[in-house]
Short mmCIF file of C-alpha atoms and ligand atoms in Angstrom, two decimals:
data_model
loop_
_atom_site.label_atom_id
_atom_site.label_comp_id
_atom_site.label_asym_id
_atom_site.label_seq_id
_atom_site.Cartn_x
_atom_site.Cartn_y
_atom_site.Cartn_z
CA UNK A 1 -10.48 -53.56 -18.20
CA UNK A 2 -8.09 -56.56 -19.02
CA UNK A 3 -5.35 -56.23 -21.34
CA UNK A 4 -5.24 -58.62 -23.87
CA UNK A 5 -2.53 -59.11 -27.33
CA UNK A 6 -3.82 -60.40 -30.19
CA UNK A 7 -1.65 -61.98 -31.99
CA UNK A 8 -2.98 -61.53 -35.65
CA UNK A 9 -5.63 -59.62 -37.66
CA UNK A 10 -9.51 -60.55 -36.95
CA UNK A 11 -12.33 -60.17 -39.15
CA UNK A 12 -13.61 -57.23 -38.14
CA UNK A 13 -16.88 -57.64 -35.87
CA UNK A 14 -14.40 -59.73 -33.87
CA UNK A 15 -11.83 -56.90 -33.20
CA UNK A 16 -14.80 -54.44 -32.60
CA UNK A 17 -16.09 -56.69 -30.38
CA UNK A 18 -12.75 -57.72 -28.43
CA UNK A 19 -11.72 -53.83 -28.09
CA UNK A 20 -15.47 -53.34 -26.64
CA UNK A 21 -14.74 -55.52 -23.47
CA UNK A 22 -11.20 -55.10 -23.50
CA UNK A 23 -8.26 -53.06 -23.70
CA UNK A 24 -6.86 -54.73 -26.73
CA UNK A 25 -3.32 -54.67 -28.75
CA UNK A 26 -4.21 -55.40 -32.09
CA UNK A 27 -1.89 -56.39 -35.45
CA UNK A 28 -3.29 -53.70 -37.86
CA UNK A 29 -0.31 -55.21 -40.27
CA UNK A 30 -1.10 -58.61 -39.68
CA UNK A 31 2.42 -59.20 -39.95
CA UNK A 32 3.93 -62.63 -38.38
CA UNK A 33 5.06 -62.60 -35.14
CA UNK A 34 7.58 -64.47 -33.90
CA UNK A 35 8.27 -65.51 -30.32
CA UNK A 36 10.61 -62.74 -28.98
CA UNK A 37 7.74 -60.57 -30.12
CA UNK A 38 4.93 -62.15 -28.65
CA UNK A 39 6.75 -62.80 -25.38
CA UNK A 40 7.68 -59.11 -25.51
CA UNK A 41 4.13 -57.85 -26.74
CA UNK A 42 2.33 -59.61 -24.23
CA UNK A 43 4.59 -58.74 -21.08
CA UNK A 44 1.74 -56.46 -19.40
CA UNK A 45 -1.31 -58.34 -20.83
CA UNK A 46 -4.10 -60.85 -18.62
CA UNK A 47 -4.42 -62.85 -22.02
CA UNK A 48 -2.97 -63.78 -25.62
CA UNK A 49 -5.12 -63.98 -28.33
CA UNK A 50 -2.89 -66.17 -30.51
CA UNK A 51 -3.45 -68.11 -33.93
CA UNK A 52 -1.60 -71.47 -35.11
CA UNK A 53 1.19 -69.00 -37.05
CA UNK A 54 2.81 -68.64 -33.47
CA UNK A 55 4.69 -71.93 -32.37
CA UNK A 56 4.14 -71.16 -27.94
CA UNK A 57 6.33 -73.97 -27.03
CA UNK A 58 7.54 -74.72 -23.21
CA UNK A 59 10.77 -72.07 -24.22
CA UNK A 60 8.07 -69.30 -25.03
CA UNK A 61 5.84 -70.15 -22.16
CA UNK A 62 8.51 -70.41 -19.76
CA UNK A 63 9.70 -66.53 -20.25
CA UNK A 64 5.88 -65.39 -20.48
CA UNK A 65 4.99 -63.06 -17.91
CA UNK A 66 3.29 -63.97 -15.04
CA UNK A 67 0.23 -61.31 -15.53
CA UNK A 68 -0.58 -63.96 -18.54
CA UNK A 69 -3.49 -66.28 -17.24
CA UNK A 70 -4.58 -67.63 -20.66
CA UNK A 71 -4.16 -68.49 -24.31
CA UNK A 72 -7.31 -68.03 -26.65
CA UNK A 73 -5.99 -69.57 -29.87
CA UNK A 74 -8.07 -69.20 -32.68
CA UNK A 75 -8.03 -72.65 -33.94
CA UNK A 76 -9.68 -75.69 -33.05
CA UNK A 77 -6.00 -77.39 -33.42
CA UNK A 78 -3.87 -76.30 -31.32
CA UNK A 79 -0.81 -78.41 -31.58
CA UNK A 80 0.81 -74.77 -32.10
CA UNK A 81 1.15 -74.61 -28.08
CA UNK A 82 2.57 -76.95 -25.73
CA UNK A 83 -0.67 -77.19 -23.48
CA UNK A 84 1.75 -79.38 -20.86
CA UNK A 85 3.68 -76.75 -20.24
CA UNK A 86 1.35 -74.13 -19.80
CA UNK A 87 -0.64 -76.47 -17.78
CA UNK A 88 2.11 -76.18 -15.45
CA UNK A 89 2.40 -72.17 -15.26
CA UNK A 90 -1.23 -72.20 -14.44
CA UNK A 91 -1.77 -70.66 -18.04
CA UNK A 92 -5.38 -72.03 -19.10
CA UNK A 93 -5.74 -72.72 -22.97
CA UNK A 94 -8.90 -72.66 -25.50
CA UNK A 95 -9.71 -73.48 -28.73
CA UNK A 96 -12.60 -72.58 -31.00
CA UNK A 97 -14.79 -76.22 -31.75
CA UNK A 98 -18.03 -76.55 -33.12
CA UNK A 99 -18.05 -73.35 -35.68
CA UNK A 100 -15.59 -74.54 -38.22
CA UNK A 101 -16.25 -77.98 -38.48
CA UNK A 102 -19.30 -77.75 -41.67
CA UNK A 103 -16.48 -74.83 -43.50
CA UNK A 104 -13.28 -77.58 -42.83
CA UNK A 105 -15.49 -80.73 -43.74
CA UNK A 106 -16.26 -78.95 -46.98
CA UNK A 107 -12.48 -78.20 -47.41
CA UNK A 108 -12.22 -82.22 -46.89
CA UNK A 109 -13.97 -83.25 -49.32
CA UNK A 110 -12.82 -80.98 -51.76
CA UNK A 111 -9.27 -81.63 -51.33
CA UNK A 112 -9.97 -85.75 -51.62
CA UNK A 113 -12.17 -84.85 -54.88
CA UNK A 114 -9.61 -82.52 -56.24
CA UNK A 115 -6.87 -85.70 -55.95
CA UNK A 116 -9.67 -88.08 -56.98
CA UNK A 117 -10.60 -86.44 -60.19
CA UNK A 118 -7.23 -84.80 -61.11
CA UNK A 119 -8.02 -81.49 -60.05
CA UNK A 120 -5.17 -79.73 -60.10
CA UNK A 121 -3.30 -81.76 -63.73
CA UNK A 122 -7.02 -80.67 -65.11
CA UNK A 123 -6.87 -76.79 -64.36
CA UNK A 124 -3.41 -77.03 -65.55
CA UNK A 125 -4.36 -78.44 -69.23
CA UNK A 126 -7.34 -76.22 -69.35
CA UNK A 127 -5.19 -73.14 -69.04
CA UNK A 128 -2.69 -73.97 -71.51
CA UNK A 129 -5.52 -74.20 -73.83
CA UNK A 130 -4.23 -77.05 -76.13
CA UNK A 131 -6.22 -80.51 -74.42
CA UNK A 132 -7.88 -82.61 -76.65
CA UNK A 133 -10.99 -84.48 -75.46
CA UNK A 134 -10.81 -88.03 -75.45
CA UNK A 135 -12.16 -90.92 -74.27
CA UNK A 136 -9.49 -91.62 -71.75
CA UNK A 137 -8.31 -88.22 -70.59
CA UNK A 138 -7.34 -87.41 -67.82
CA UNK A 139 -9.65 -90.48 -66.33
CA UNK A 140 -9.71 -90.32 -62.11
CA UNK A 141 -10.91 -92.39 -59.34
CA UNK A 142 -14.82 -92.02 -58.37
CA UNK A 143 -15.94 -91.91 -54.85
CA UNK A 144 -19.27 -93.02 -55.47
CA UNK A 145 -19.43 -95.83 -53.81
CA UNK A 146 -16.03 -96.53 -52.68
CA UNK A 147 -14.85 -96.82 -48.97
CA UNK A 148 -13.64 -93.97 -46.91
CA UNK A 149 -11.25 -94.68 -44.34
CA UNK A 150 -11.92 -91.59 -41.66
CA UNK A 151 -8.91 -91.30 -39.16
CA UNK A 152 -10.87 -89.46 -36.41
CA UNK A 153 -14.00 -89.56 -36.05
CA UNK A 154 -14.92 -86.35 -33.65
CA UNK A 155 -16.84 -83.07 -34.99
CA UNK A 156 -14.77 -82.79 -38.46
CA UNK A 157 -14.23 -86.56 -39.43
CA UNK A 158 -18.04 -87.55 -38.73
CA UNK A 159 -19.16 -83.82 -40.92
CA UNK A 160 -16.74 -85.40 -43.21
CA UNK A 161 -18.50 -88.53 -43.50
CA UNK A 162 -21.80 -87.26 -43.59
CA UNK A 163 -21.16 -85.48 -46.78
CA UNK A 164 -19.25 -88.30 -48.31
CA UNK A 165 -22.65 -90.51 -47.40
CA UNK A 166 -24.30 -88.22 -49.75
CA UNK A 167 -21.87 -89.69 -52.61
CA UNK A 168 -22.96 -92.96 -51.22
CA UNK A 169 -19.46 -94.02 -50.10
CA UNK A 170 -19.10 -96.56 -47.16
CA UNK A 171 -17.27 -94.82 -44.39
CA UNK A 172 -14.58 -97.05 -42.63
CA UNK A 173 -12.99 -95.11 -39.16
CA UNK A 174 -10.51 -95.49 -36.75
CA UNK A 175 -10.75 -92.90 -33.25
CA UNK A 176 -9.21 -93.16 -30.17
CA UNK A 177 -12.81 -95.25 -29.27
CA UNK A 178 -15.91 -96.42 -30.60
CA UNK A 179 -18.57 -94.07 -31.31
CA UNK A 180 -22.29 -94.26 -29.63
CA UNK A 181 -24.45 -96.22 -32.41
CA UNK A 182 -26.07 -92.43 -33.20
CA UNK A 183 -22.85 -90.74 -33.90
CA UNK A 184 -21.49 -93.74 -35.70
CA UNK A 185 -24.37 -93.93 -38.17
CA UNK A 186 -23.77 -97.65 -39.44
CA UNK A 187 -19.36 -96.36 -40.06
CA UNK A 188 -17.66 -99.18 -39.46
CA UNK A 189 -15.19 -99.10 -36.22
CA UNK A 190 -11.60 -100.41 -37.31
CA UNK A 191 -9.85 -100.99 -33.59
CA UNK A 192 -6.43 -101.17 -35.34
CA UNK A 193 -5.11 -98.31 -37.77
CA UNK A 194 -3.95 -100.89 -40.18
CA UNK A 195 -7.05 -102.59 -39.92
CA UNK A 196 -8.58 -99.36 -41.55
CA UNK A 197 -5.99 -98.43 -44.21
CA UNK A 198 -6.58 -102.36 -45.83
CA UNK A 199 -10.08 -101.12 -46.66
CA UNK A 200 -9.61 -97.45 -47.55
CA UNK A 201 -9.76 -96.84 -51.31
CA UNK A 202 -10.25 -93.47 -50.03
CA UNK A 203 -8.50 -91.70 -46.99
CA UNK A 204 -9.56 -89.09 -44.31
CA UNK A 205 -6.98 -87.64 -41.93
CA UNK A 206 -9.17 -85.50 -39.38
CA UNK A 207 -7.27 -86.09 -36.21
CA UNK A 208 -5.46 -83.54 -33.66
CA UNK A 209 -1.65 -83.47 -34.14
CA UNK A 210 -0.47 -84.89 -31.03
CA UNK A 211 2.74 -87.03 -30.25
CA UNK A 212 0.80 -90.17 -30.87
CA UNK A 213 -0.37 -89.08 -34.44
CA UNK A 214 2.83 -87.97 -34.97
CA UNK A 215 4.33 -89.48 -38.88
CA UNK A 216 1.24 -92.12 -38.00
CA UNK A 217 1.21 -91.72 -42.18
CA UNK A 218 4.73 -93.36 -42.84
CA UNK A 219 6.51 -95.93 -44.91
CA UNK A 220 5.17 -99.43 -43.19
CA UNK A 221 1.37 -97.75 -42.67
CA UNK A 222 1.56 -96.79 -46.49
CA UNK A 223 2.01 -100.26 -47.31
CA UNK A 224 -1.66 -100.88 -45.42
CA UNK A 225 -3.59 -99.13 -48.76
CA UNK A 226 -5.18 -101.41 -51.29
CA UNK A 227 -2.79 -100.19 -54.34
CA UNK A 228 -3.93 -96.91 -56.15
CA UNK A 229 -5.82 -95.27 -52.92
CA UNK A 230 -6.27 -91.59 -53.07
CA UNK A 231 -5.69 -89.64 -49.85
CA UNK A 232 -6.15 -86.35 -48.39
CA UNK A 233 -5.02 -84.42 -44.92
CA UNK A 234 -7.03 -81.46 -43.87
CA UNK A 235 -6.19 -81.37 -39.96
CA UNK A 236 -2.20 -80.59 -39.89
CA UNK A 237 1.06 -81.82 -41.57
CA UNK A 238 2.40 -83.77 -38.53
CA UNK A 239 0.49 -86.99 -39.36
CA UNK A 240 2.15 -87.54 -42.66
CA UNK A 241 5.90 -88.25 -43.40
CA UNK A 242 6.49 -86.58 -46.06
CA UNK A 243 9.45 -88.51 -48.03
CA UNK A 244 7.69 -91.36 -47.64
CA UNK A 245 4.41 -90.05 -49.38
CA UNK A 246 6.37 -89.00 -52.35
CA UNK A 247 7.86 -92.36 -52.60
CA UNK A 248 4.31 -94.10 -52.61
CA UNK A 249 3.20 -91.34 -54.91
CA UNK A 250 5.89 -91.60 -57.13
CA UNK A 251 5.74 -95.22 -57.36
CA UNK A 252 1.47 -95.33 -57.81
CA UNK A 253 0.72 -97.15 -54.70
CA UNK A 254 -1.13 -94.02 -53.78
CA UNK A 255 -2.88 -93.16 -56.88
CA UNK A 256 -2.78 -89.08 -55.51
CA UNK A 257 -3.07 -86.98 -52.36
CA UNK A 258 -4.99 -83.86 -51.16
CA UNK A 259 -3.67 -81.33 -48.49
CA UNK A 260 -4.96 -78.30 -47.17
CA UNK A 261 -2.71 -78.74 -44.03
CA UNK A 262 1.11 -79.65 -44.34
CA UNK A 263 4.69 -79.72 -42.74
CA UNK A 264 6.44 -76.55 -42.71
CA UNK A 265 3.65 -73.81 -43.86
CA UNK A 266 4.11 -72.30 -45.98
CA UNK A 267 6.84 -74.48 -47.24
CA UNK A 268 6.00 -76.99 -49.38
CA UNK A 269 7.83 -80.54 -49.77
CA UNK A 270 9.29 -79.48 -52.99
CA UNK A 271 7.80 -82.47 -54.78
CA UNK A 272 4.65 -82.04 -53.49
CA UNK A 273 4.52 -78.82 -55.81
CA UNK A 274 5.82 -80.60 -59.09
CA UNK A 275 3.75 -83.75 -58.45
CA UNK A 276 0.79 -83.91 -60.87
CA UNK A 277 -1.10 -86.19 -58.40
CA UNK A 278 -0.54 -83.88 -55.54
CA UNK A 279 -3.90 -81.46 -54.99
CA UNK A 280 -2.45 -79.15 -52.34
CA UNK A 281 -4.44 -76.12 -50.66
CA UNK A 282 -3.43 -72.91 -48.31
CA UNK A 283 -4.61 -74.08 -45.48
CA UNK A 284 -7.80 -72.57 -46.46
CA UNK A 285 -10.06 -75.10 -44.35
CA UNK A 286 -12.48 -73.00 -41.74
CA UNK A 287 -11.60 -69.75 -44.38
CA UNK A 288 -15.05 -68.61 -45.02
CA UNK A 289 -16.74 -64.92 -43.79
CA UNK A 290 -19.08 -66.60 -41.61
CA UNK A 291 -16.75 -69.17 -39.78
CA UNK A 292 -13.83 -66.79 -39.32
CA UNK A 293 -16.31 -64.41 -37.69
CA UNK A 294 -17.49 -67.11 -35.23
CA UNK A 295 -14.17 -68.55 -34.65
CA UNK A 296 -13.19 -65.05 -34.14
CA UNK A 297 -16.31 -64.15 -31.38
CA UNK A 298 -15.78 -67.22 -30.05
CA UNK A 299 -11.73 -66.92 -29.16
CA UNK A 300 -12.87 -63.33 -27.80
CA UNK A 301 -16.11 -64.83 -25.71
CA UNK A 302 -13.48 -67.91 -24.62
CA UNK A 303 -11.33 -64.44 -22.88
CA UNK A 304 -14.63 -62.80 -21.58
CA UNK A 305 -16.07 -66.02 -19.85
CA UNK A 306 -12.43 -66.66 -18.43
CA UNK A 307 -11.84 -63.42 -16.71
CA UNK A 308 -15.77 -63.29 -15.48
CA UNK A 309 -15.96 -67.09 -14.02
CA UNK A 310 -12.26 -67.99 -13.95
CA UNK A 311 -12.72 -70.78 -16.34
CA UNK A 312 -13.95 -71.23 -19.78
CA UNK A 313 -15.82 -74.18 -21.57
CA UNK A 314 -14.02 -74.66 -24.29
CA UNK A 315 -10.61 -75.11 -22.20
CA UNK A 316 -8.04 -77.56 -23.85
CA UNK A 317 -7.70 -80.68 -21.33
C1 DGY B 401 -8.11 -74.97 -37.09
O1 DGY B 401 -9.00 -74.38 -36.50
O2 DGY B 401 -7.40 -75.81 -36.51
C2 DGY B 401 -7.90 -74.62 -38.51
O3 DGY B 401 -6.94 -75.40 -39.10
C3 DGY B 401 -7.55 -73.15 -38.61
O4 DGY B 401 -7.83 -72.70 -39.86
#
């Protein structure tokens, strides 16, 4: 039987069904591990079950032991693990698409509503008890409509833009390249990034973190918006620089923002907490029963079809 770690709790059918086919270390505790530990904990394992709360840069991967053949992370992102460098110890690594992208589009669209419609400055009067309805209170920006800028446009950004369809918005994207006409569905291709913030009174950031990506959300591309756009990031914090946001935020170029992913988790930009036109979530994007149970299976199946075929489909290129 192959040894595996797993890094952090799983739902559990996916921890019954891991320590089925395998002889599994689990994290009854759930507590946070940090690298020491999880090079330690996995010195006599075949495979790491990991999740984006362990940072496996080329340090950690270097001193990982050699009985180590591959890294399950239970993610689709997985900008947590320097894929270069484990490319180059042989170490294969997978991700879990496909089941999370309906639970994180939802998570989208509810974070860029939430800004919209002054979600959180809303909840906030409604608790203190003392609002007075008026005419003008409170008044937000309406996505029916409007244009939505999507800034990747692969599983999550076109789920994203299906739903927003339904509030008949007109979606706007930018991706790496253009879509086939039946994935596109009449979005309109922007070949330039600035080409697609000029028209995007509302904003999608559904890309991977990568190098390229990196602070693509910074003080010269936040000058691209039409004035008073409302934005939102549900893929991960690296896109956005964060001083700069606050600046357009503060001044009302953007007219709010929406996060569910952001720099330094759980840290928060301390103005992003005190902003009233800042909508921020947990990172609570594929957090349903049904899609942490798949992503769960599927990180496990990901280890079970690598050690039976030597490789696995859903291996990060
Ligand atoms: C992912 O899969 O990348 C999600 O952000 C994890 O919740």
């Amino acid at each position: 039987m192959k040894k595996i770690l797993i890094t952090r709790k799983l739902l559990p059918l996916s921890e019954k069904y891991a320590l089925k086919i395998f002889n599994a270390k689990l994290n009854k505790e759930d507590k946070i591990i940090n690298q020491e530990d999880l090079i330690k904990g996995s010195n006599d394992c075949d495979g790491i079950l990991s999740s984006l709360t362990e940072k496996i840069d080329a340090g950690v991967i270097a001193k990982l032991s050699s009985s180590v053949k591959i890294i399950s992370n239970f993610a689709v992102g997985y900008g947590n693990i320097d894929i270069v460098a484990a490319r180059k110890r042989n170490i294969v690594v997978t991700n879990t698409p496909d089941v999370l992208t309906d639970a994180t589009a939802e998570i989208a669209i509810l974070i860029l509503l939430g800004a919209a419609r002054r979600a959180k400055e809303g909840a906030e009067w409604a608790n203190k008890k003392d609002w007075k309805w008026s005419a003008d209170f409170l008044m937000g920006k309406q996505l029916t409509g409007a244009r939505l800028g999507i800034l990747g446009m692969g599983r999550i950004g076109r789920a994203v833009a299906n739903i927003a369809r339904s509030f008949g918005m007109i979606i706007h994207y930018h991706n790496r390249s253009q879509l086939d006409k039946n994935l596109e569905k009449e979005a309109i291709y922007h070949n330039s990034l600035e080409s697609l913030l000029s028209v995007s009174d509302f904003f999608s950031i559904n890309c991977p973190a990568t190098k390229e990506t990196k602070h693509i959300i910074n003080k010269d591309t936040l000058k691209c918006f039409p004035d008073g756009a409302v934005l939102s990031n549900s893929a991960r914090g690296d896109m956005i620089d964060d001083d700069a946001m606050v600046k357009s935020l503060k001044s009302g170029k953007i007219f709010s923002l929406g996060l569910d992913a952001y720099n330094g988790e759980p840290n928060i930009h301390p103005d992003y907490a005190t902003l009233p036109n800042v909508f921020v979530l947990p990172h609570l994007g594929s957090s349903t029963i049904k899609t942490r149970t798949a992503m769960g299976n599927l990180a496990v199946s990901n280890l079970e079809e690598f050690f039976k075929t030597g490789k696995c489909k859903n291996t990060v290129k």
